[in-house]
């Protein structure tokens, strides 16, 4: 499998640049992510896709230059450099790439595929490989009529060919429409609860992509090869899960979820066992998640208000940053250490050398054992410690996982 090479960060700190886009923006759903990177041929130019109301806007910016950093145009704080004045984007650097018939809900890209995807309020999908090459995903007639609401789209990152499988889910419709490599509908799966995010995961022992979908406080795992579809349901203690992120899928088998309870929960994608738990990383609900390609224990999260969090799961440390308004999405570059965020006030936040955001002064977590993973990286399992009251006679409170089996599915609580 082809693995993209990443550029190592150069500056000793992260550098934040802020751009005014002056676009007409609709806030969309709480589950929406409306920003992604578009593959570019020019190394010095970065193309960013932003979801407006019905239009996908393409914004072109130049990569920052280390020589342009001086005391007159930046503010030096503990974790990063911040440019003092927001940059204005000229109209010549903005263009409309595509227009949907209804409001855009999802625009995102994936770390192992050099193209991005988008969907609107009724489930129309789009695969964007370049400015001139786009593939429309047409839904079957049986599920085309649906109430407008959030829809999510995912693409198979594990295929080696030019075309990949994809899947679209709809919050109110409670269905998942799976497409084959030729972008034709292959199968329709139905959710037990309202879905809030969707991703493809892969198990190394099978090398076949599975679909992971968060449904309220559950993580449902689907396999389209089986007759029943859903093969596993993972029950979490979250009230509602908002997003799911895959950690470097070509090397590490793990994924992280977060939501209303403001905690990061990481599971391995082989046996679906819990690996990490980071509690209360923010003040309000976590709506979007990203995993770093440069440090596999670092997670980026945007919250329902204006808070942006960079958390290291191996250390008791995090960096919190507040923007001017509510976040509408965050995205990680394909090969560069760049994370971008988009806010409700039509401002673009570009974090250069984003892997240097987290604080390195945190206390090292104590772990009980190592999880058997790839030889290059062995994530450590955090020792469960939910119940610290020694006088409590209920032994079940000390467990982090409780498995029960039934004829229909396996539940993990």
XYZ file of C-alpha atoms in Angstrom:
413
model
C 0.000 0.000 0.000
C 1.240 3.449 -0.917
C 1.987 5.633 2.108
C 2.299 9.380 1.596
C 5.516 10.995 2.789
C 5.082 13.854 5.237
C 7.206 16.960 5.574
C 8.855 17.420 8.992
C 8.078 20.685 10.829
C 10.863 23.301 10.847
C 9.864 26.127 13.194
C 10.303 25.530 16.959
C 6.687 26.640 17.529
C 3.364 26.493 15.786
C 2.499 29.573 13.712
C -1.116 30.715 13.503
C -2.343 32.776 10.555
C -5.877 34.187 10.349
C -7.634 35.049 7.069
C -10.886 36.940 6.445
C -12.850 35.118 3.729
C -15.974 37.339 3.618
C -18.218 34.490 2.426
C -21.914 33.876 2.934
C -21.974 31.055 5.473
C -24.786 28.902 6.848
C -24.091 27.333 10.279
C -25.510 23.925 9.224
C -25.793 21.139 11.800
C -23.837 20.611 15.007
C -22.356 17.468 13.407
C -21.151 19.263 10.279
C -17.552 19.664 9.129
C -17.266 22.180 6.287
C -13.579 22.501 5.442
C -11.055 20.339 3.578
C -7.802 20.481 1.617
C -7.751 20.136 -2.155
C -4.694 18.391 -3.651
C -2.413 20.917 -5.319
C 0.421 20.604 -7.805
C 2.301 23.668 -6.569
C 4.233 22.982 -3.360
C 4.090 26.609 -2.241
C 0.341 26.992 -2.817
C -2.350 25.554 -0.554
C -5.904 25.115 -1.823
C -8.637 24.897 0.804
C -12.275 23.972 0.195
C -14.889 25.709 2.341
C -18.578 24.861 2.422
C -20.761 27.937 2.126
C -24.546 27.793 1.978
C -24.930 25.786 -1.233
C -21.541 26.443 -2.850
C -18.126 24.885 -2.290
C -15.562 27.696 -2.377
C -11.920 27.097 -3.254
C -9.480 29.384 -1.406
C -5.842 29.638 -2.483
C -3.226 30.787 0.021
C 0.560 30.720 0.028
C 2.465 28.634 2.523
C 4.107 30.694 5.247
C 7.790 31.560 5.105
C 10.015 31.244 8.191
C 11.912 34.374 7.150
C 8.730 36.476 7.384
C 8.498 35.951 11.144
C 9.710 38.958 13.118
C 8.820 40.833 16.282
C 6.731 43.427 14.423
C 4.098 41.151 12.895
C 3.666 38.342 15.437
C 2.715 37.842 19.045
C 4.802 35.274 20.892
C 2.835 33.242 23.435
C 3.809 30.043 25.206
C 2.562 27.542 22.627
C 2.619 29.433 19.313
C 3.299 32.534 17.271
C 0.178 34.469 16.260
C 0.125 37.013 13.458
C -1.301 40.255 14.813
C -3.492 41.300 11.879
C -5.810 39.009 9.902
C -4.986 38.690 6.227
C -7.572 39.692 3.654
C -8.193 37.182 0.855
C -8.429 38.824 -2.557
C -11.427 37.909 -4.709
C -9.104 36.562 -7.391
C -7.992 33.837 -4.964
C -11.588 32.700 -4.324
C -13.665 30.644 -6.732
C -16.786 28.467 -6.649
C -15.849 24.863 -7.342
C -19.303 23.213 -7.174
C -22.908 24.047 -6.229
C -25.334 21.708 -4.453
C -29.137 21.992 -4.722
C -29.470 22.184 -0.908
C -27.354 23.357 2.019
C -23.905 21.788 2.378
C -23.416 19.611 5.461
C -20.044 17.911 5.033
C -16.766 18.815 3.303
C -13.755 16.748 4.395
C -10.581 15.053 3.214
C -8.795 11.903 4.377
C -5.149 11.368 5.272
C -4.407 8.409 2.983
C -6.306 9.559 -0.133
C -5.351 12.686 -2.022
C -8.908 13.831 -2.708
C -11.880 14.968 -0.661
C -15.639 14.438 -0.430
C -18.758 16.521 0.203
C -22.494 16.034 0.796
C -25.610 18.187 1.225
C -28.787 18.146 3.323
C -30.626 15.463 1.339
C -27.657 13.120 0.894
C -26.264 14.095 -2.501
C -22.579 13.148 -2.548
C -19.513 14.370 -4.396
C -15.966 12.997 -4.711
C -13.428 15.707 -5.619
C -10.128 14.480 -7.052
C -9.038 17.802 -8.546
C -10.505 21.055 -9.822
C -11.428 19.384 -13.109
C -12.268 15.849 -11.950
C -15.347 15.356 -9.765
C -17.673 12.353 -9.395
C -21.303 12.745 -8.357
C -22.876 10.044 -6.189
C -26.569 9.515 -6.996
C -28.855 7.968 -4.405
C -31.385 5.226 -5.267
C -35.018 6.269 -5.685
C -36.064 4.383 -2.517
C -34.177 6.731 -0.182
C -34.042 9.914 -2.247
C -37.022 11.560 -0.562
C -35.910 12.500 2.925
C -36.294 15.412 5.319
C -33.411 17.862 5.021
C -30.832 17.482 7.760
C -27.261 16.429 8.444
C -25.587 13.963 6.093
C -22.082 12.523 6.249
C -19.859 10.909 3.651
C -16.787 8.665 3.963
C -14.400 7.043 1.519
C -12.342 3.873 1.708
C -8.733 4.928 2.415
C -7.327 1.419 2.192
C -7.844 0.638 -1.480
C -4.771 0.783 -3.706
C -6.581 1.695 -6.952
C -7.553 5.075 -8.316
C -11.214 4.548 -7.402
C -12.489 3.682 -3.946
C -15.650 2.597 -2.218
C -17.685 5.275 -0.482
C -20.687 5.572 1.830
C -23.250 8.270 2.636
C -25.396 8.385 5.764
C -28.317 10.650 6.711
C -29.337 11.723 10.215
C -33.115 11.756 9.780
C -33.245 9.030 7.143
C -31.267 6.605 9.375
C -29.692 4.818 6.426
C -26.221 4.217 4.955
C -25.935 4.024 1.177
C -22.789 2.125 0.125
C -21.211 2.736 -3.290
C -18.760 0.479 -5.132
C -15.557 1.499 -6.929
C -17.574 2.648 -9.942
C -19.628 5.049 -7.768
C -22.769 2.928 -8.183
C -25.101 2.089 -5.262
C -24.121 -1.310 -3.898
C -26.204 -1.776 -0.738
C -28.397 0.144 1.693
C -27.932 -0.383 5.437
C -30.259 0.960 8.110
C -29.174 2.522 11.410
C -30.738 1.635 14.748
C -30.381 5.248 15.930
C -29.782 8.613 14.283
C -26.204 8.677 12.877
C -23.840 11.570 13.648
C -20.583 10.597 11.850
C -19.225 7.925 9.520
C -15.740 6.583 8.685
C -14.095 3.538 7.105
C -11.876 1.394 9.338
C -9.783 -1.646 8.442
C -8.706 -4.693 10.421
C -5.234 -5.996 9.642
C -6.322 -9.594 10.075
C -8.971 -9.300 7.339
C -7.704 -6.396 5.166
C -11.324 -5.580 4.363
C -12.779 -2.124 5.078
C -15.568 -1.873 7.621
C -17.902 1.071 8.181
C -17.906 2.718 11.624
C -20.867 4.967 12.390
C -21.644 6.813 15.618
C -25.315 6.571 16.609
C -26.231 8.574 19.709
C -24.010 6.977 22.412
C -23.076 3.878 20.364
C -20.453 3.028 17.757
C -21.934 0.669 15.162
C -19.586 -1.426 12.992
C -21.017 -2.544 9.632
C -19.789 -5.178 7.195
C -21.635 -5.151 3.861
C -20.577 -8.756 3.193
C -22.843 -10.055 5.973
C -26.587 -10.441 5.701
C -27.462 -8.455 8.826
C -24.959 -5.647 8.135
C -24.125 -4.609 11.713
C -21.545 -6.927 13.277
C -20.704 -5.000 16.463
C -22.110 -2.276 18.702
C -19.879 -0.504 21.180
C -21.773 1.146 24.007
C -20.083 4.197 25.553
C -20.879 6.321 28.583
C -21.290 9.409 26.403
C -24.718 11.007 26.128
C -24.309 11.700 22.401
C -21.257 11.025 20.219
C -20.552 13.775 17.682
C -17.483 12.652 15.728
C -15.109 9.765 15.030
C -11.469 10.051 13.909
C -9.103 7.419 12.477
C -5.449 7.482 13.593
C -3.044 7.060 10.639
C -4.928 4.111 9.081
C -1.977 2.669 7.166
C 0.067 2.096 10.332
C -2.143 2.038 13.423
C -5.431 0.269 14.054
C -7.254 2.627 16.383
C -9.996 5.254 16.301
C -11.189 7.959 18.693
C -14.678 9.253 19.456
C -15.914 12.274 21.399
C -19.140 14.115 22.031
C -21.362 15.701 24.621
C -19.437 14.530 27.695
C -16.199 16.237 26.480
C -14.104 13.049 26.785
C -11.839 11.362 24.232
C -12.330 7.593 24.014
C -9.935 5.571 21.863
C -10.573 1.981 20.729
C -8.529 -0.481 18.727
C -10.148 -1.570 15.471
C -9.184 -5.255 15.794
C -11.098 -6.369 18.903
C -12.752 -2.976 19.600
C -11.258 -2.781 23.092
C -10.776 0.597 24.816
C -7.201 1.933 24.822
C -7.299 5.506 26.132
C -9.650 7.740 28.065
C -9.042 11.493 28.368
C -11.748 13.146 30.448
C -13.045 16.715 30.307
C -10.626 18.122 27.751
C -12.806 21.181 27.075
C -15.475 23.356 28.633
C -18.251 22.428 26.201
C -19.105 19.566 23.835
C -16.527 18.314 21.328
C -17.954 18.414 17.790
C -14.984 17.633 15.490
C -11.898 15.426 15.878
C -8.596 15.062 14.005
C -5.626 12.757 14.563
C -2.117 14.044 13.939
C 0.006 12.373 11.268
C 3.227 13.407 13.016
C 2.453 12.261 16.558
C -0.033 9.430 16.833
C -1.000 10.266 20.411
C -1.949 13.882 19.577
C -5.626 14.668 18.926
C -7.044 17.981 17.677
C -10.602 18.850 18.696
C -12.952 21.741 18.015
C -15.834 22.428 20.354
C -19.387 23.690 20.085
C -18.321 27.197 21.098
C -15.019 28.741 19.953
C -12.548 26.462 21.748
C -9.820 24.518 19.928
C -7.948 21.828 21.862
C -4.703 19.996 21.093
C -4.414 17.030 23.463
C -1.615 14.495 23.986
C -3.134 11.226 25.182
C 0.205 9.965 26.529
C 0.598 12.969 28.814
C -1.629 14.967 31.116
C -1.259 18.040 28.921
C -3.240 20.001 26.367
C -3.273 23.352 24.617
C -6.517 25.338 24.434
C -7.140 28.179 22.004
C -10.264 30.277 21.447
C -11.330 31.694 18.108
C -13.658 34.610 17.426
C -16.810 32.478 16.917
C -18.121 28.916 16.701
C -16.118 26.354 14.751
C -17.686 24.887 11.601
C -14.930 22.356 10.968
C -11.234 21.482 11.084
C -8.999 19.577 8.662
C -5.455 18.168 8.400
C -3.263 18.487 5.297
C -2.415 15.355 3.296
C 1.383 15.547 3.662
C 2.217 18.750 5.562
C 1.985 19.541 9.251
C -0.838 22.026 8.732
C -4.256 22.100 10.430
C -6.934 24.567 9.326
C -10.165 25.603 10.999
C -13.206 27.483 9.781
C -15.533 29.574 11.947
C -19.045 30.930 11.733
C -17.766 34.484 11.146
C -16.143 33.343 7.860
C -12.607 33.367 9.264
C -9.945 30.841 8.312
C -7.412 29.752 10.948
C -4.228 28.112 9.646
C -2.014 26.349 12.209
C 1.427 25.776 10.653
C 3.594 23.181 12.432
C 0.452 22.061 14.211
C 2.132 19.076 15.901
C 4.066 21.544 18.086
C 0.892 22.936 19.642
C 0.696 20.502 22.533
C 2.623 21.215 25.732
C 5.525 18.874 26.419
C 5.656 19.650 30.146
C 2.810 17.306 31.011
C 3.132 14.508 33.511
C 3.697 11.128 31.858
C 0.736 8.822 32.207
C 1.256 5.480 33.922
C 0.134 2.518 31.852
C -0.552 -1.100 32.721
C 0.582 -2.815 29.522
C 1.221 -2.396 25.810
C -1.303 -3.118 23.161
C -0.052 -5.420 20.384
C 0.167 -3.182 17.352
C 2.575 -2.350 14.551
C 6.269 -2.593 15.433
C 6.809 1.095 14.654
C 4.253 2.238 17.194
C 2.802 0.451 20.208
C 0.160 2.609 21.874
C -0.067 2.197 25.619
C -3.243 1.275 27.434
C -4.234 3.644 30.170
C -4.802 1.860 33.456
C -8.549 1.967 34.231
C -9.364 3.864 37.390
C -13.038 4.782 37.297
C -13.874 3.988 40.931
C -11.501 5.327 43.583
C -13.815 4.589 46.545
C -12.361 1.531 48.275
C -15.415 1.115 50.507
C -17.736 0.557 47.566
C -18.721 -3.099 47.409
C -19.930 -2.952 43.841
C -17.136 -4.625 41.865
C -18.676 -3.718 38.526
C -17.829 -0.053 39.022
C -14.112 -0.835 38.686
C -14.532 -2.233 35.182
C -13.889 -0.228 32.097
C -15.451 -2.801 29.763
C -18.282 -5.230 30.207
C -19.007 -7.600 27.347
C -22.251 -9.500 26.857
C -23.098 -11.748 23.962
C -26.445 -12.305 22.291
C -27.730 -13.768 19.068
C -28.071 -10.395 17.392
C -24.924 -8.501 18.321
C -22.129 -8.034 20.872
C -22.430 -5.038 23.141
C -19.516 -3.349 24.893
C -20.419 -1.079 27.761
